[in-house]
PDB file of C-alpha atoms in Angstrom:
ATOM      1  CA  UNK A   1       7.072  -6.992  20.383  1.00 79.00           C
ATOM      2  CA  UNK A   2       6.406  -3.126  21.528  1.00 83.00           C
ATOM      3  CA  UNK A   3       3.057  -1.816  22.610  1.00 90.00           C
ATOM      4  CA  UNK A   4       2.665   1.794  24.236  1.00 95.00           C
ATOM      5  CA  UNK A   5      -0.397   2.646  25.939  1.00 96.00           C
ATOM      6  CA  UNK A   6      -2.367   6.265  26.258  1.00 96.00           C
ATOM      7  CA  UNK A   7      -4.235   6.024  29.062  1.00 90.00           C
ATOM      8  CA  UNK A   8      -6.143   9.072  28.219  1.00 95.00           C
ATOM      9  CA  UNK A   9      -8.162   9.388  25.413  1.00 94.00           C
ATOM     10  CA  UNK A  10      -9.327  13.027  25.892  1.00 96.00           C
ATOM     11  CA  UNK A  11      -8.006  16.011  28.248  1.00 97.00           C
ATOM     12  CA  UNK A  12      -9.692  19.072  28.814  1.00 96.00           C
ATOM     13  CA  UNK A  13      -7.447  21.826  30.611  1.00 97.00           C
ATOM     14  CA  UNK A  14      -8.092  25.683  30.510  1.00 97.00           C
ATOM     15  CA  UNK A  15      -5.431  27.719  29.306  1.00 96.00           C
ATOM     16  CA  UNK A  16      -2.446  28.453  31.298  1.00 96.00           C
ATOM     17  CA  UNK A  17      -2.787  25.526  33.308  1.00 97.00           C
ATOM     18  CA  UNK A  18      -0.395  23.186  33.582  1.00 97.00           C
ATOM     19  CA  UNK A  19      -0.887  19.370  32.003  1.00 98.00           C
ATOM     20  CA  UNK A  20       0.390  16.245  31.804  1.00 97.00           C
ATOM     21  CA  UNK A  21      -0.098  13.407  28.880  1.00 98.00           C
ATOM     22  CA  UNK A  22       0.174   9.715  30.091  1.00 97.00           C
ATOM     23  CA  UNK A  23       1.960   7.401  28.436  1.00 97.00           C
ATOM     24  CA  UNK A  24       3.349   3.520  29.423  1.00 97.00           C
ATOM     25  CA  UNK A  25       5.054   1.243  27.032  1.00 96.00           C
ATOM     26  CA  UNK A  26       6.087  -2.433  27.041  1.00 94.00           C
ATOM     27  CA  UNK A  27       9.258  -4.135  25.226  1.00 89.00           C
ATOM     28  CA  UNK A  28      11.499  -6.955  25.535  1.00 87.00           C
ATOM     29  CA  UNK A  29      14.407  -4.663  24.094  1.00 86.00           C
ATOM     30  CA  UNK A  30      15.804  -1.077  24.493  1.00 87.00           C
ATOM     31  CA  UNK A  31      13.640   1.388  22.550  1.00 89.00           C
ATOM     32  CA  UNK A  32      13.402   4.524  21.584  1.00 92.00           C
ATOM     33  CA  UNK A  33      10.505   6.984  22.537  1.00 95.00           C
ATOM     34  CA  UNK A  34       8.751   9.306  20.890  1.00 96.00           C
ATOM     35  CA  UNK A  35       5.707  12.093  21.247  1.00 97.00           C
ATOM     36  CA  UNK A  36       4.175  13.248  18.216  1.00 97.00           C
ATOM     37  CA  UNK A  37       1.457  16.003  17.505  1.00 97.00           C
ATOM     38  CA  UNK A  38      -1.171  16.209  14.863  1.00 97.00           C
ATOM     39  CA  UNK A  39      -2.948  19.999  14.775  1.00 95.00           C
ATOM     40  CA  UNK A  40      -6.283  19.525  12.891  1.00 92.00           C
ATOM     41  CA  UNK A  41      -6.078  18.703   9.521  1.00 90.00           C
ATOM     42  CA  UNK A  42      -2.343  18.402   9.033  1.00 93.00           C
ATOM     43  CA  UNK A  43       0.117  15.219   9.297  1.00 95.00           C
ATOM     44  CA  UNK A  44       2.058  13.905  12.426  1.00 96.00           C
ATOM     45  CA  UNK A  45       4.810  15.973  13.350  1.00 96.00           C
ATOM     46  CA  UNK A  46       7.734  15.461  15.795  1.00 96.00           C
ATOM     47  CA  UNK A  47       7.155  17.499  19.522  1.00 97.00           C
ATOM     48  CA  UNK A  48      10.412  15.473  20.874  1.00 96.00           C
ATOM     49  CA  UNK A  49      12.410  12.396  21.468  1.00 95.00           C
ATOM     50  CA  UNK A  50      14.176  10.325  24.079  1.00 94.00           C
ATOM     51  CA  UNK A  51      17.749   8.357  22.759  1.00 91.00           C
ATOM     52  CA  UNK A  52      20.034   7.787  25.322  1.00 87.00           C
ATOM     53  CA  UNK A  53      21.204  10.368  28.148  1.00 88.00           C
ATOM     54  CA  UNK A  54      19.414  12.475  29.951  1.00 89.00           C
ATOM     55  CA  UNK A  55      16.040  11.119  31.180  1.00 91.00           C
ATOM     56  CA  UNK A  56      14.696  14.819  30.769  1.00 96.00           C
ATOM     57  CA  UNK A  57      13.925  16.050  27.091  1.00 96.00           C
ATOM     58  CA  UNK A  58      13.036  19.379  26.047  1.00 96.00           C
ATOM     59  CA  UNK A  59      11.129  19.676  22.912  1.00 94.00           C
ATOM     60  CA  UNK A  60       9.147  22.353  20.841  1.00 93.00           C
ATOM     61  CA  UNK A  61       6.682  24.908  21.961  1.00 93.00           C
ATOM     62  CA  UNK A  62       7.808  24.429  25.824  1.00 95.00           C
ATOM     63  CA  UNK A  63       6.504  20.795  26.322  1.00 97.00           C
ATOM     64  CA  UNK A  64       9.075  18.123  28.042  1.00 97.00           C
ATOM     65  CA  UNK A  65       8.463  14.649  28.934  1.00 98.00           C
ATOM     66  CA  UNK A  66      10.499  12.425  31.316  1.00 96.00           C
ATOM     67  CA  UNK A  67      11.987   8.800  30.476  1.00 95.00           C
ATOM     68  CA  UNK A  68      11.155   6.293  33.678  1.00 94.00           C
ATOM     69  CA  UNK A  69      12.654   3.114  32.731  1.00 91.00           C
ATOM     70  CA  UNK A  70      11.209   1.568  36.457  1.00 92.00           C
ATOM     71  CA  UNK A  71       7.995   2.587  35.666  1.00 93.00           C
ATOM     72  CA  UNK A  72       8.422   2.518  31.410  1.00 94.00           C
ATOM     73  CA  UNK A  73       6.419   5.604  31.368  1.00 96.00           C
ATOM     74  CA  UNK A  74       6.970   8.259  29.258  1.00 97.00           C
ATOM     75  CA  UNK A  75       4.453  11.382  30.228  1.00 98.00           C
ATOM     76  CA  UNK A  76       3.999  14.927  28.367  1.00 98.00           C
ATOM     77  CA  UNK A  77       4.224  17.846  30.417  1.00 98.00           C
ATOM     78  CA  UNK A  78       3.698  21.320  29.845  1.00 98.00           C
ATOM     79  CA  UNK A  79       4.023  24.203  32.369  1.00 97.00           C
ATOM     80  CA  UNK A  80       1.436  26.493  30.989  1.00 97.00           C
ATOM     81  CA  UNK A  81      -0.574  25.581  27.901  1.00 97.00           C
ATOM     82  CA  UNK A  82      -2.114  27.676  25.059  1.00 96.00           C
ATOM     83  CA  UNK A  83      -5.224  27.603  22.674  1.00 95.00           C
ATOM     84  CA  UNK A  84      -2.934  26.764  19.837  1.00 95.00           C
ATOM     85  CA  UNK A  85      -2.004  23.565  21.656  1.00 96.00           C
ATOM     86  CA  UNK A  86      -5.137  22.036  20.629  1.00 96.00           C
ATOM     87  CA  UNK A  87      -4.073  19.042  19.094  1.00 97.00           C
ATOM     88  CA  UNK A  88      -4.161  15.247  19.338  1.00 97.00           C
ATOM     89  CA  UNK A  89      -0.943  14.094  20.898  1.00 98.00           C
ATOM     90  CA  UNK A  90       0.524  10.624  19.711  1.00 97.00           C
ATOM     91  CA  UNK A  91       3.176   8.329  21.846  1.00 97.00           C
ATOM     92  CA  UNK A  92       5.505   6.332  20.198  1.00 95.00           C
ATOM     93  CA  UNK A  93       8.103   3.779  20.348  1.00 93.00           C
ATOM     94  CA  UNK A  94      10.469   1.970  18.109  1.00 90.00           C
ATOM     95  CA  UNK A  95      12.735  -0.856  18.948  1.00 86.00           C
ATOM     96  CA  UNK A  96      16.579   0.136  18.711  1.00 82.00           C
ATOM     97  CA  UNK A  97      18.035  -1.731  15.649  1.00 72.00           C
ATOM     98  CA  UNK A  98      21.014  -3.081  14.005  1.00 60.00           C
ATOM     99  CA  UNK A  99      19.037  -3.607  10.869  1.00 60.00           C
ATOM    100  CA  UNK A 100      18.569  -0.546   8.771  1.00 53.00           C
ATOM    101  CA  UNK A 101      14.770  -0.834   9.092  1.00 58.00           C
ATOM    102  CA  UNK A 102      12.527  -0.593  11.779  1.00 67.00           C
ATOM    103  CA  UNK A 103       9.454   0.601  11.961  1.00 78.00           C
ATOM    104  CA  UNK A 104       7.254   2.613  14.897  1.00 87.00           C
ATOM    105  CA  UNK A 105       4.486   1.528  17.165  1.00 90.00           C
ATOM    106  CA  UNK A 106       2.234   4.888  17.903  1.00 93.00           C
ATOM    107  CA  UNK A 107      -0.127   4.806  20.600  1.00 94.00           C
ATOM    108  CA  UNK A 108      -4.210   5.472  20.399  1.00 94.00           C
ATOM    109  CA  UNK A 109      -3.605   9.391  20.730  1.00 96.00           C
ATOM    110  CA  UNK A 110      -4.584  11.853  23.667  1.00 97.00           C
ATOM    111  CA  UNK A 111      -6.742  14.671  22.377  1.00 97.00           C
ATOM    112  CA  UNK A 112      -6.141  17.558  24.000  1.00 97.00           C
ATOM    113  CA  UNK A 113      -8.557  20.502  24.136  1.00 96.00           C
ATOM    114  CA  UNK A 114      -8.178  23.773  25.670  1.00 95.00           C
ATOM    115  CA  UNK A 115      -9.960  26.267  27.509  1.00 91.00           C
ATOM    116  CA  UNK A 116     -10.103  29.631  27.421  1.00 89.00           C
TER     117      UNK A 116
ATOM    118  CA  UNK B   1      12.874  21.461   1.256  1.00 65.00           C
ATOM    119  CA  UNK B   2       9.332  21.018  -0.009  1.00 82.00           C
ATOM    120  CA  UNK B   3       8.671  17.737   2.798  1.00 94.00           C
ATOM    121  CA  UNK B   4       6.705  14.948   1.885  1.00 97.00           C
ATOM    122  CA  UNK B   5       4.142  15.694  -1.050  1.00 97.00           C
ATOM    123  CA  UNK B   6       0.794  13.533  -1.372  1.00 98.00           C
ATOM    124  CA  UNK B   7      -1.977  13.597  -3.874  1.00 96.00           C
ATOM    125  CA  UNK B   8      -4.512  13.780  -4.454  1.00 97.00           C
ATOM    126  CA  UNK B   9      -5.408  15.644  -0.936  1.00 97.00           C
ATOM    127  CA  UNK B  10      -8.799  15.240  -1.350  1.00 97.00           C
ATOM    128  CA  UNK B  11     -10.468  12.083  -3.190  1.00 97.00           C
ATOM    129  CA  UNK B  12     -14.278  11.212  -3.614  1.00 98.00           C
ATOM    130  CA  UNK B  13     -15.372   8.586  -5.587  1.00 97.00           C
ATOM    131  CA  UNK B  14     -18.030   5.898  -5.616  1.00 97.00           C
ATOM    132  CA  UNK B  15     -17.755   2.230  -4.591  1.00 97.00           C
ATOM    133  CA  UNK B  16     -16.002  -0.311  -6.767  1.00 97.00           C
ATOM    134  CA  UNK B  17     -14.101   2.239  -8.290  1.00 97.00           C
ATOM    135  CA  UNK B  18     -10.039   2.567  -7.997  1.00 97.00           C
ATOM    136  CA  UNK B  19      -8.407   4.527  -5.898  1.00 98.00           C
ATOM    137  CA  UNK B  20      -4.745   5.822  -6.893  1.00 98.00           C
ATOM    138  CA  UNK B  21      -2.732   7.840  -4.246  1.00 98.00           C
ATOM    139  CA  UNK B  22       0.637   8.980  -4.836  1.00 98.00           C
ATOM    140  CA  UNK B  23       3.285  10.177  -2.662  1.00 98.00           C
ATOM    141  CA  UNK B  24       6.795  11.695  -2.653  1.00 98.00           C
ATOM    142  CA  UNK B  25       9.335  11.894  -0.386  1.00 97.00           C
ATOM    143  CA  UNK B  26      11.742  14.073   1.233  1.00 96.00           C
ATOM    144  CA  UNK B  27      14.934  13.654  -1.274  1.00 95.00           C
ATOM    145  CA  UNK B  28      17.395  11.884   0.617  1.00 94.00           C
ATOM    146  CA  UNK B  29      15.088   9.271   3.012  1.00 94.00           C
ATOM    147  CA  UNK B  30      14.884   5.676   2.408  1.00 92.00           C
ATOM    148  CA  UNK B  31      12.121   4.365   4.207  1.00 92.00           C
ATOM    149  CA  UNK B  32       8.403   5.596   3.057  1.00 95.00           C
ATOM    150  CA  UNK B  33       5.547   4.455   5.434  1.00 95.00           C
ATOM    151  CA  UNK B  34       1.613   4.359   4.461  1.00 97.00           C
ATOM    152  CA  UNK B  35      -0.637   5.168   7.342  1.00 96.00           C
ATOM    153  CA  UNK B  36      -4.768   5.007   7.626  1.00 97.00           C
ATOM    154  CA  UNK B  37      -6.282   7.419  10.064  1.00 96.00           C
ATOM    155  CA  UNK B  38     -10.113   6.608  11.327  1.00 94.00           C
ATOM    156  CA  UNK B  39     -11.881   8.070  14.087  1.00 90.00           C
ATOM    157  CA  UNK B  40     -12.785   3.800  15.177  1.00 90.00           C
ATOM    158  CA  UNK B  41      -9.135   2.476  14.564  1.00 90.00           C
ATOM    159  CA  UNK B  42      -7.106   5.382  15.177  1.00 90.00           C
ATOM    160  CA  UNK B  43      -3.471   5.333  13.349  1.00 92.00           C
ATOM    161  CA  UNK B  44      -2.722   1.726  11.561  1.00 92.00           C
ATOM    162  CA  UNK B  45       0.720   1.049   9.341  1.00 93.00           C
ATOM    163  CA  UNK B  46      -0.523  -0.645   6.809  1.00 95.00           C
ATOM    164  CA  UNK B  47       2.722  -0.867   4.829  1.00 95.00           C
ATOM    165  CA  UNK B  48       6.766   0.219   4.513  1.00 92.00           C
ATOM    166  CA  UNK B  49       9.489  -0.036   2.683  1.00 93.00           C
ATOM    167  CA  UNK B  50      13.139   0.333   2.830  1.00 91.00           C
ATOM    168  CA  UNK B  51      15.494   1.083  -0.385  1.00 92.00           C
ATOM    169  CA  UNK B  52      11.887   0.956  -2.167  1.00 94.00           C
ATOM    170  CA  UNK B  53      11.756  -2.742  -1.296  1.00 94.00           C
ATOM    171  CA  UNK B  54       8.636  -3.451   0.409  1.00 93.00           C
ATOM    172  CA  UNK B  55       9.283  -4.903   4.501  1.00 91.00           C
ATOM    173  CA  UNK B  56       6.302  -5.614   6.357  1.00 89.00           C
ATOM    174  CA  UNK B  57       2.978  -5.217   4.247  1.00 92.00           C
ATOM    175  CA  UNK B  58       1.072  -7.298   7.079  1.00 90.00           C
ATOM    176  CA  UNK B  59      -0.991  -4.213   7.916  1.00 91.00           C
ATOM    177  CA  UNK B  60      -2.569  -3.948   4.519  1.00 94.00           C
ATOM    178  CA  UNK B  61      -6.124  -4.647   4.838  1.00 87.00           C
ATOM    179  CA  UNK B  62      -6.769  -7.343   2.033  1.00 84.00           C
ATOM    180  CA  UNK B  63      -6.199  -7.793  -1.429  1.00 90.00           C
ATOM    181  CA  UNK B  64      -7.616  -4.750  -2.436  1.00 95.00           C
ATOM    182  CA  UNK B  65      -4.958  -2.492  -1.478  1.00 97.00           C
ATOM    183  CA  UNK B  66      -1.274  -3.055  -2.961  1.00 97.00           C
ATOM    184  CA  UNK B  67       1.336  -0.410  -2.992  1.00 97.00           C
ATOM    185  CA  UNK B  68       4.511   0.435  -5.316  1.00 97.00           C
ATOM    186  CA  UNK B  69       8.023   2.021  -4.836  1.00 97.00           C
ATOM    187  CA  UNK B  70       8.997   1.952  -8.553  1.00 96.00           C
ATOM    188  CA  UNK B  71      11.990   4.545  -7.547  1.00 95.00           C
ATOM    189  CA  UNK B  72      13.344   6.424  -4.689  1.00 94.00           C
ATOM    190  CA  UNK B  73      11.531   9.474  -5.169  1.00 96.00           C
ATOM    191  CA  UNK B  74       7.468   8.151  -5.684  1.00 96.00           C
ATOM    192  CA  UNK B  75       5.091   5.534  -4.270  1.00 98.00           C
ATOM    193  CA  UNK B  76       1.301   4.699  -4.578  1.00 98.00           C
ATOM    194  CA  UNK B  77      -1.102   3.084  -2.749  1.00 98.00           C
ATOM    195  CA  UNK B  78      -3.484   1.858  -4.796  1.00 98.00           C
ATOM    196  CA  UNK B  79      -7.625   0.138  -3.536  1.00 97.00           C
ATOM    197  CA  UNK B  80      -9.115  -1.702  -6.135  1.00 97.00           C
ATOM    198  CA  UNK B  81     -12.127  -1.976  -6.271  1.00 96.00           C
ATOM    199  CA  UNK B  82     -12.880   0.908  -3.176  1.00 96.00           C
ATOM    200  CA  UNK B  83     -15.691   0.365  -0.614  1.00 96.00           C
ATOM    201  CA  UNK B  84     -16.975   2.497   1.867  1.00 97.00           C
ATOM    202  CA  UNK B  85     -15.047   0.944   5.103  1.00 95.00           C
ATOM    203  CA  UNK B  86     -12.083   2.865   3.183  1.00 97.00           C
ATOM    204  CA  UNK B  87     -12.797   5.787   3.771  1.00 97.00           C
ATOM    205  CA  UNK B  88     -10.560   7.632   6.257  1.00 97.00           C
ATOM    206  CA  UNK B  89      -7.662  10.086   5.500  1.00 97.00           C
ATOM    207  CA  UNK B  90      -4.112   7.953   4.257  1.00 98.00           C
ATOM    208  CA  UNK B  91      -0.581   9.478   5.431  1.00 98.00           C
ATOM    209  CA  UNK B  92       2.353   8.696   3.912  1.00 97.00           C
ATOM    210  CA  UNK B  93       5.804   9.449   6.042  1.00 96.00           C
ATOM    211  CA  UNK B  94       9.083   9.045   5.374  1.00 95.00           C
ATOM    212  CA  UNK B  95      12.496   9.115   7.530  1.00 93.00           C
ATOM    213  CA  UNK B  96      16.403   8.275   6.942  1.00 90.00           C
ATOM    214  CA  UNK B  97      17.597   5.609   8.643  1.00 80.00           C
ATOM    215  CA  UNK B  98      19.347   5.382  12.187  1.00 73.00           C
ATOM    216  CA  UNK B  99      18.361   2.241  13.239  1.00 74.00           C
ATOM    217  CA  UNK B 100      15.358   3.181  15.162  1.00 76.00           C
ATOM    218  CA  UNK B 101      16.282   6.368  16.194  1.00 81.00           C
ATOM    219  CA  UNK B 102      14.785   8.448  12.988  1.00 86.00           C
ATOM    220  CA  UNK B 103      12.073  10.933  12.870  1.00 92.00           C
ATOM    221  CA  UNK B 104       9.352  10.229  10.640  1.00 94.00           C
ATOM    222  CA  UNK B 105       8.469  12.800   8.510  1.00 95.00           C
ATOM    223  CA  UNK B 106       4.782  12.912   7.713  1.00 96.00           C
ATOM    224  CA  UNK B 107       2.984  14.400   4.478  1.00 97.00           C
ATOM    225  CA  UNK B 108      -0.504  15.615   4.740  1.00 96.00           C
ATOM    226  CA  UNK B 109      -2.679  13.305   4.083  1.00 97.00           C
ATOM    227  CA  UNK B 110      -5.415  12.630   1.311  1.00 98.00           C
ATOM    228  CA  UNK B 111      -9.168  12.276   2.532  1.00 97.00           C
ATOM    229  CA  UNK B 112     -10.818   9.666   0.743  1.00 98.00           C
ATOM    230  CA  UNK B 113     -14.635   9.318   1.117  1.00 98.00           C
ATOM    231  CA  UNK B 114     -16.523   6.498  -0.698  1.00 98.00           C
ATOM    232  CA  UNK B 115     -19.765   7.076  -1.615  1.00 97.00           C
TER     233      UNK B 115
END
């Protein structure tokens, strides 16, 4: 079984400051990793994934995270953030799969609020 | 592409009445996922399916709640009869296979309240 872990419930960080979103998984097989962001009042959508490869990935509207297979962490980062990156971020992982069906485990969600 | 499509996206009704909410997704996908969103439990699958054949339901609360694929393009989730401790907003998502790999492609959401 998967479980992925947000160690932060909230962070506060003023804008243009730099930030980083925790995030730790467990698994007994290879997985896939996700971060997903929900802006108020919408649905999930996808910021970026990790496959294979690099352990960098780049993703939309400047944020990155890093794959750490030692540490199975899989943190947010953004250089600079913005008052429309108010948003609740969500971690996720799904277990690679021969079958055609799988299905995702998200974590508890990092809410993160920005000042100006 | 319109992306997934739910209704109603706002629902309000009293206890013990039924609940229908519908979803369609993105021509082309084959798995459809129903999500519950509550400020207590945070995001919880409640059900999937694959090729409109139901997977794992073992997230759906209890009897109350069942949930259709009749056809590749529509699903419902239906709670009968409703009680307050459903209230929360319901996603439905949907993806193409790639064997773990896919996005997940999320509608947006219908806010039930019961009264």
């Amino acid at each position: 079984a998967q479980s992925v872990t947000q160690l932060d419930s909230q962070v506060p960080v003023f804008e243009e400051a730099p930030v980083e979103l925790r995030c730790n998984y467990s698994s007994s097989v290879s997985v896939y990793l996700f971060w997903y962001v929900q802006y108020p009042n919408q649905g999930l959508q996808l910021l970026l994934k990790y496959l294979s490869g690099s352990t960098l990935v780049k993703g939309i509207n400047g944020f990155e995270a890093e794959f750490n297979k030692s540490q199975t962490s899989f943190h947010l980062r953004k250089p600079s953030v913005h008052i429309s990156d108010t948003a609740e971020y969500f971690c996720a992982v799904s277990p690679q799969s021969y079958s055609s069906a799988s299905k995702i485990i998200f974590g508890s969600g990092t809410r993160l609020s920005i000042r100006p | 592409d319109a992306g997934v499509i739910q209704s109603p996206r706002h629902e309000v009704t009293e206890m013990g009445q039924e609940v229908t909410l519908r979803c369609k997704p993105i021509s082309g996908h084959n798995s459809l996922f129903w999500y519950r969103q509550t400020m207590m439990r945070g995001l919880e699958l409640l059900i999937y399916f694959n090729n409109n054949v139901p997977i794992d339901d073992s997230g759906m609360p209890e009897d109350r709640f069942s949930a259709k694929m009749p056809n590749a393009s529509f699903s419902t989730l239906k709670i009968q009869p409703s009680e307050p401790r459903d209230s929360a907003v319901y996603f439905c998502a949907s993806s193409l296979d790639s064997q773990g790999a896919e996005t997940q492609y999320f509608g947006p959401g219908t806010r039930l309240l019961v009264l």
